[in-house]
XYZ file of C-alpha atoms in Angstrom:
350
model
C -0.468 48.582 73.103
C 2.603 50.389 71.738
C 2.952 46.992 69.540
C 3.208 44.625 72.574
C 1.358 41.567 72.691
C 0.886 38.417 74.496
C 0.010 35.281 72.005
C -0.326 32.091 73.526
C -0.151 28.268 71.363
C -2.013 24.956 71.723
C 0.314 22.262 73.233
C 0.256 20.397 69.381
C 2.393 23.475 68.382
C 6.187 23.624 68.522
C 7.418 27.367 68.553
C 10.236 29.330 67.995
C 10.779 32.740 69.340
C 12.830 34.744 67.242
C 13.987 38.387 67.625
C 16.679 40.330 65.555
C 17.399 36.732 64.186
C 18.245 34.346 67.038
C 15.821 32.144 68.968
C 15.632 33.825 72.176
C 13.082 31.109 73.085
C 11.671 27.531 71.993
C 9.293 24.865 73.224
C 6.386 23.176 72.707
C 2.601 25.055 73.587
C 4.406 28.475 74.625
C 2.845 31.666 75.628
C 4.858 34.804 75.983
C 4.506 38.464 75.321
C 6.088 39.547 72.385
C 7.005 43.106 70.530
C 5.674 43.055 66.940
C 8.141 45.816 64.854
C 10.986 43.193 66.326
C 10.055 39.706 66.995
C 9.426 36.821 64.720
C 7.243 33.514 65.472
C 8.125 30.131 64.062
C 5.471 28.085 64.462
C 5.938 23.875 63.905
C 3.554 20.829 64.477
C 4.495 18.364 66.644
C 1.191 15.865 65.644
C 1.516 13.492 62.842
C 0.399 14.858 59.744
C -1.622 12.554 57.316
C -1.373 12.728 53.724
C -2.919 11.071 51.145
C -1.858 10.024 47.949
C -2.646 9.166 44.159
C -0.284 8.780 41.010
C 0.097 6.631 37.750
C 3.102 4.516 37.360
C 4.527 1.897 34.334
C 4.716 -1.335 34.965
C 7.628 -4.115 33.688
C 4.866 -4.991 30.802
C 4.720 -0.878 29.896
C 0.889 -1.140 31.592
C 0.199 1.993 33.299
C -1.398 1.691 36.857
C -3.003 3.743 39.613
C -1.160 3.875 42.933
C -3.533 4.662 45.810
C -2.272 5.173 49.543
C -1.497 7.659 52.546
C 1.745 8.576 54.194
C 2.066 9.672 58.057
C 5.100 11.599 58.891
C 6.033 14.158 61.909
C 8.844 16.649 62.474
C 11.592 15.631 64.932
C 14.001 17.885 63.766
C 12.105 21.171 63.875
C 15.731 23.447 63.536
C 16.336 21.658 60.392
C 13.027 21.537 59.109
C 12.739 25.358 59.673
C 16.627 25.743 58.195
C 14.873 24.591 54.712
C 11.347 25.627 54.493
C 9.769 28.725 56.334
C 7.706 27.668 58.663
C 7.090 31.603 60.450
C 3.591 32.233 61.498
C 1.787 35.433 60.680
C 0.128 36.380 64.631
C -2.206 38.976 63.029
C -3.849 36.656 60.326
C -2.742 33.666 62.594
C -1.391 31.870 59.177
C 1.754 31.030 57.605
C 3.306 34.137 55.946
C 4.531 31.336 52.760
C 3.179 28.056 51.343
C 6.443 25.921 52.599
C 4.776 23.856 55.105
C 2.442 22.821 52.186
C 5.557 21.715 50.061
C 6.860 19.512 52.843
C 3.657 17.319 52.350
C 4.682 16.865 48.580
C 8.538 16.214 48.915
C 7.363 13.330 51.267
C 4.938 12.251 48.534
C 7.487 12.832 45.419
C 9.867 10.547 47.637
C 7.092 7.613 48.186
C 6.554 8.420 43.799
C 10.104 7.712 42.943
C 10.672 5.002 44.815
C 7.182 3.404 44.055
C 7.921 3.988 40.410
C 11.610 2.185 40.668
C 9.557 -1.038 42.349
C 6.745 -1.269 39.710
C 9.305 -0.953 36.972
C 10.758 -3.939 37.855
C 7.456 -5.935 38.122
C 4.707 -7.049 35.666
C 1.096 -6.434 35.503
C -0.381 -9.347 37.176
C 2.581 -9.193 39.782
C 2.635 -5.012 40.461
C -1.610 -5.388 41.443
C -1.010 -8.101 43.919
C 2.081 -6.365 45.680
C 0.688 -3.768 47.674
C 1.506 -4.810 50.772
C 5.157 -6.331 49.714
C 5.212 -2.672 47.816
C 4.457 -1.008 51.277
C 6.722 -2.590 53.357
C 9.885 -2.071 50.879
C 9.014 1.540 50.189
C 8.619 2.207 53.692
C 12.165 0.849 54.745
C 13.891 2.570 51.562
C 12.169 6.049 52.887
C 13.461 5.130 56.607
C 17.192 5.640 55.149
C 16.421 7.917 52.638
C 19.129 11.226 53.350
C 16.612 13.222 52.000
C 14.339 12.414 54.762
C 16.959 12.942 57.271
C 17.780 16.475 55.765
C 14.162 17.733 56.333
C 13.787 16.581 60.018
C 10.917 14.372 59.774
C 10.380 10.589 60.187
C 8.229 8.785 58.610
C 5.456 6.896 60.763
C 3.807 4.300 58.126
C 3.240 4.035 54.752
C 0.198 2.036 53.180
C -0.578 1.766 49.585
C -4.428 0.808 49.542
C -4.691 -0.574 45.830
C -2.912 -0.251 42.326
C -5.773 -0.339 39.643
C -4.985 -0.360 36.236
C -7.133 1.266 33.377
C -10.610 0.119 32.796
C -9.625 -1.855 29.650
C -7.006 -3.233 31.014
C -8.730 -4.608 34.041
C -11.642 -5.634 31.638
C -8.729 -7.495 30.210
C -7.377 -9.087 33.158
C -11.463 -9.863 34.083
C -11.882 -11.730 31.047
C -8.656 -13.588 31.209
C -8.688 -14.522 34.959
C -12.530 -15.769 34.152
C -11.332 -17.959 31.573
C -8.581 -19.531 33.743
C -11.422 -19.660 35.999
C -13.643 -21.226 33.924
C -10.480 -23.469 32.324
C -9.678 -24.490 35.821
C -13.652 -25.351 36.562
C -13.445 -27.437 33.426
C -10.199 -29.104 34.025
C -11.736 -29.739 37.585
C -14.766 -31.547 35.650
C -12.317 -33.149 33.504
C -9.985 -34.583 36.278
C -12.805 -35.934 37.976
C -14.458 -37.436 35.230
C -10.441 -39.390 34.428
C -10.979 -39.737 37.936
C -14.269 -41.110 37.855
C -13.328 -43.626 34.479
C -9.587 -44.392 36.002
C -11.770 -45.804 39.374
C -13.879 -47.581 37.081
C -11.372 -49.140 35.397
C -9.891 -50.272 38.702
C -13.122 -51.896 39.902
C -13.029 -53.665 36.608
C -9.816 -54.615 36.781
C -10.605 -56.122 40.007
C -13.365 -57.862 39.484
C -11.489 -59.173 36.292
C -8.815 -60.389 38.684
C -11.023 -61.495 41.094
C -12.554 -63.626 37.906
C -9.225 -64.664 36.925
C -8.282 -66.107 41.104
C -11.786 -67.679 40.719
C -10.896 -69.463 37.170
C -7.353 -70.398 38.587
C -8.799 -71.836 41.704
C -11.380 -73.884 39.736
C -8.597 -74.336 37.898
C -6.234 -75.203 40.382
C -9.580 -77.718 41.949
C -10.457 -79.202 38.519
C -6.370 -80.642 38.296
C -6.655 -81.927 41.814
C -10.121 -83.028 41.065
C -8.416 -85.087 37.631
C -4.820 -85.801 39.569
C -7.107 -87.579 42.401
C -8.997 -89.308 39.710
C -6.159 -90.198 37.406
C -4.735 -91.773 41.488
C -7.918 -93.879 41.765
C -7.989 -95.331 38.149
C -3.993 -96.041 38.583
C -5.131 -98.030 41.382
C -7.852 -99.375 39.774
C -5.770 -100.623 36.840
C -2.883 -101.581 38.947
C -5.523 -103.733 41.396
C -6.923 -105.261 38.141
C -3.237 -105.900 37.021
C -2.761 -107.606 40.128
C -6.124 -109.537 39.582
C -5.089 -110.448 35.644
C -1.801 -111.780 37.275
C -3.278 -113.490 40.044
C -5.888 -115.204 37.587
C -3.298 -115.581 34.788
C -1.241 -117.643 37.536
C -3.912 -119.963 38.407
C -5.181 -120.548 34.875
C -1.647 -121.802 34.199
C -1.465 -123.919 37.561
C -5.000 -125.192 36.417
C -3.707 -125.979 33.176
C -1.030 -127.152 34.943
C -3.101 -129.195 36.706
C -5.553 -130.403 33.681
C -1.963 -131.310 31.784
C -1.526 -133.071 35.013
C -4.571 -135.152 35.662
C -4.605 -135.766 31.694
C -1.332 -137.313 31.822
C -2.555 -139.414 35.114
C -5.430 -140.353 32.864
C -3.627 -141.685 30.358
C -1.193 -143.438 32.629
C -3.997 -145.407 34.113
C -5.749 -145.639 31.036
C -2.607 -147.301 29.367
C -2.265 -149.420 32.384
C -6.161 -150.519 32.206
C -5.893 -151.243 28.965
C -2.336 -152.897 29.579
C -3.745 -155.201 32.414
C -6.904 -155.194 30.253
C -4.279 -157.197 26.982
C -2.974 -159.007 29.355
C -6.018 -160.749 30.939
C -7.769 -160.770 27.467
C -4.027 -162.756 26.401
C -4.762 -165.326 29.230
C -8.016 -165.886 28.286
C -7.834 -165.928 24.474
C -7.811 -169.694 24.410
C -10.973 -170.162 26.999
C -14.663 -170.860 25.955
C -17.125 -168.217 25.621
C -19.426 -169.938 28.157
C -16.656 -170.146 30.440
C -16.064 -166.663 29.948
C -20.084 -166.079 31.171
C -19.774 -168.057 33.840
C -17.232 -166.466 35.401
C -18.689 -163.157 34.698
C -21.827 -163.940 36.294
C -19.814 -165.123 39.413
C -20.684 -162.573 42.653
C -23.375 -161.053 40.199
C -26.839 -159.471 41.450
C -29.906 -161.878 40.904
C -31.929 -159.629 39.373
C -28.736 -159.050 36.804
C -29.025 -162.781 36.628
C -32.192 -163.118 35.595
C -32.075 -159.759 33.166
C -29.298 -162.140 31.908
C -31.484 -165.301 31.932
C -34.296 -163.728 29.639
C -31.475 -162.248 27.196
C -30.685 -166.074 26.855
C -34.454 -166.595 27.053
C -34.876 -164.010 24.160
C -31.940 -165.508 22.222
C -33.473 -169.500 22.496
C -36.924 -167.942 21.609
C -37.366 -170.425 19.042
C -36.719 -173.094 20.776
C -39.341 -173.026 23.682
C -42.199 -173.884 23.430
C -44.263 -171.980 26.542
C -42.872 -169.628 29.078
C -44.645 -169.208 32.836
C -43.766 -166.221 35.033
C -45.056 -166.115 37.942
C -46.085 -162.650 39.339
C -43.853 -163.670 42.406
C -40.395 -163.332 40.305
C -41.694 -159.869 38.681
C -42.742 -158.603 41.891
C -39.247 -159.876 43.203
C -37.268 -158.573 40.490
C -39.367 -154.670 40.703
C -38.544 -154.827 44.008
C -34.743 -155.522 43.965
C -34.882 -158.474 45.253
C -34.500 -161.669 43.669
C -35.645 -165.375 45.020
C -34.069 -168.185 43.936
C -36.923 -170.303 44.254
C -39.363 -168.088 41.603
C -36.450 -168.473 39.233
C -36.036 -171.829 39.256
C -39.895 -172.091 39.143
C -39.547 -170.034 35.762
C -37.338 -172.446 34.316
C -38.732 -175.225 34.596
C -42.094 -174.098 32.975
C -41.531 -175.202 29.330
């Protein structure tokens, strides 16, 4: 009554009691009675205030993109916040009497813009979609020592830019492309592992033609031992039959030796018969031929004798006249031994 009122504010509120222009009191969820016609109320939040974000941008490649994302800021200043914008609070309507607390939500925002829009300048396409969160955390530490920031009062609490999209053609673009590579990459995949798949071939070929190739050497390597071994026995063989050619070469000459030998010992004694032979037929070239006989006959064999007495028999055939032999002197002479008596028997039977 009589324009005096009591007002009282939630503890989220910061306020400033003003009256003929000084702050007679301050604080944060105050209640006081007031007098309208002279006192002023500057109201402030002391929460965090939320605000979200959306704006296009050019990228390093002149590609225009969509930046998506939400701010939180808060007031810690409030005398310097209320120094630049008018925060005072109309009791009766219980709103602000101007739109600057509004504005404060865009400055922030305008801030986040420029410095957003210096980052993506410097990066391409490809490189400005993927760098949200890199994006985030530099625009958030520029903003931290921004002046501007400071001159307002407030402090910013985070900063997180949820995607930059490009326009639909362009990321039908970028779809196409990236499912190329995709596909390029799936058929270089198929590629390597088919090079893979002939370069392990070729290594189990090449093995098993070196495997080959150790077998081949080894029979090789077997065969010359096999031939060097051989080539050792038939060296022997030749140098044993060598040895035998020698040996029997050596005795054929010592038996020639010897033949040469007994040949000459022949002949020696066959020259000295036939010496001793001249000599007796010398001393007896002037002796009688029945002489001769008789001396021949001397320590003969009696059957010789009497083969000798029918020779003389045979000879004299003509002159006798009948011949008697008894079956004694046959028997005598087919037996070997010869009687006296039977041959004189058979020569006296004329």
């Amino acid at each position: 009554m009589f324009g005096f009122k009591f007002v009282k504010f939630q503890p989220s509120d910061y306020v400033l009691k003003v009256k003929n222009g000084k702050v007679v009191r301050e604080g944060v969820g105050l209640s006081f009675n007031y007098y309208a016609p002279t006192t002023s109320v500057v109201v402030v939040p002391v929460s965090s205030i939320d605000v979200p974000f959306m704006f296009e941008e050019i990228t390093f490649d002149y590609q225009t993109v969509t930046v998506q994302g939400q701010l939180t800021y808060r007031i810690v200043d409030y005398r310097k916040t209320t120094q630049i914008l008018n925060y005072t609070y109309n009791l009766k309507k219980n709103t602000y009497l101007s739109d600057d607390p509004g504005k404060l939500a865009q400055r922030v925002i305008n801030i986040a813009k420029v410095l957003t829009k210096r980052q993506l300048e410097q990066l391409p396409l490809r490189e400005a979609i993927q760098s949200s969160e890199r994006l985030a955390q530099s625009i958030t530490l520029e903003i931290g020592k921004s002046t501007e920031i400071e001159k307002l009062g407030i402090e910013l609490m985070g900063l997180s830019i949820l995607a930059i999209v490009p326009n639909k053609e362009t990321l039908r673009a970028l779809e196409a492309q990236a499912r190329e590579e995709i596909l390029r990459s799936a058929d270089d995949a198929l590629y390597e592992r088919r090079n893979a798949s002939i370069q392990q071939e070729r290594r189990v070929k090449e093995n098993e033609l070196n495997t080959e190739i150790a077998v081949e050497t080894k029979k090789k390597q077997i065969r010359e031992t096999q031939l060097d071994a051989e080539r050792s026995v038939k060296q022997k063989q030749n140098e044993m039959k060598e040895e035998q050619l020698s040996f029997d070469t050596a005795l054929e000459e010592k038996k020639q030796e010897l033949i040469e030998l007994t040949v000459a010992n022949k002949r020696a004694e066959a020259d000295a018969k036939a010496y001793e032979l001249l000599a007796v037929m010398n001393s007896l070239q002037g002796v009688s031929p029945n002489v001769l006989q008789a001396l021949t006959n001397v320590g003969m064999n009696p059957d010789k004798l009497i083969a000798i007495a029918f020779q003389e028999l045979a000879v004299n055939a003509g002159k006798i006249g009948q011949l008697n032999i008894t079956p004694d002197l046959l028997q005598g002479i087919m037996a070997g031994s010869g009687n006296g008596t039977g041959a004189a028997r058979g020569a006296g039977g004329r």
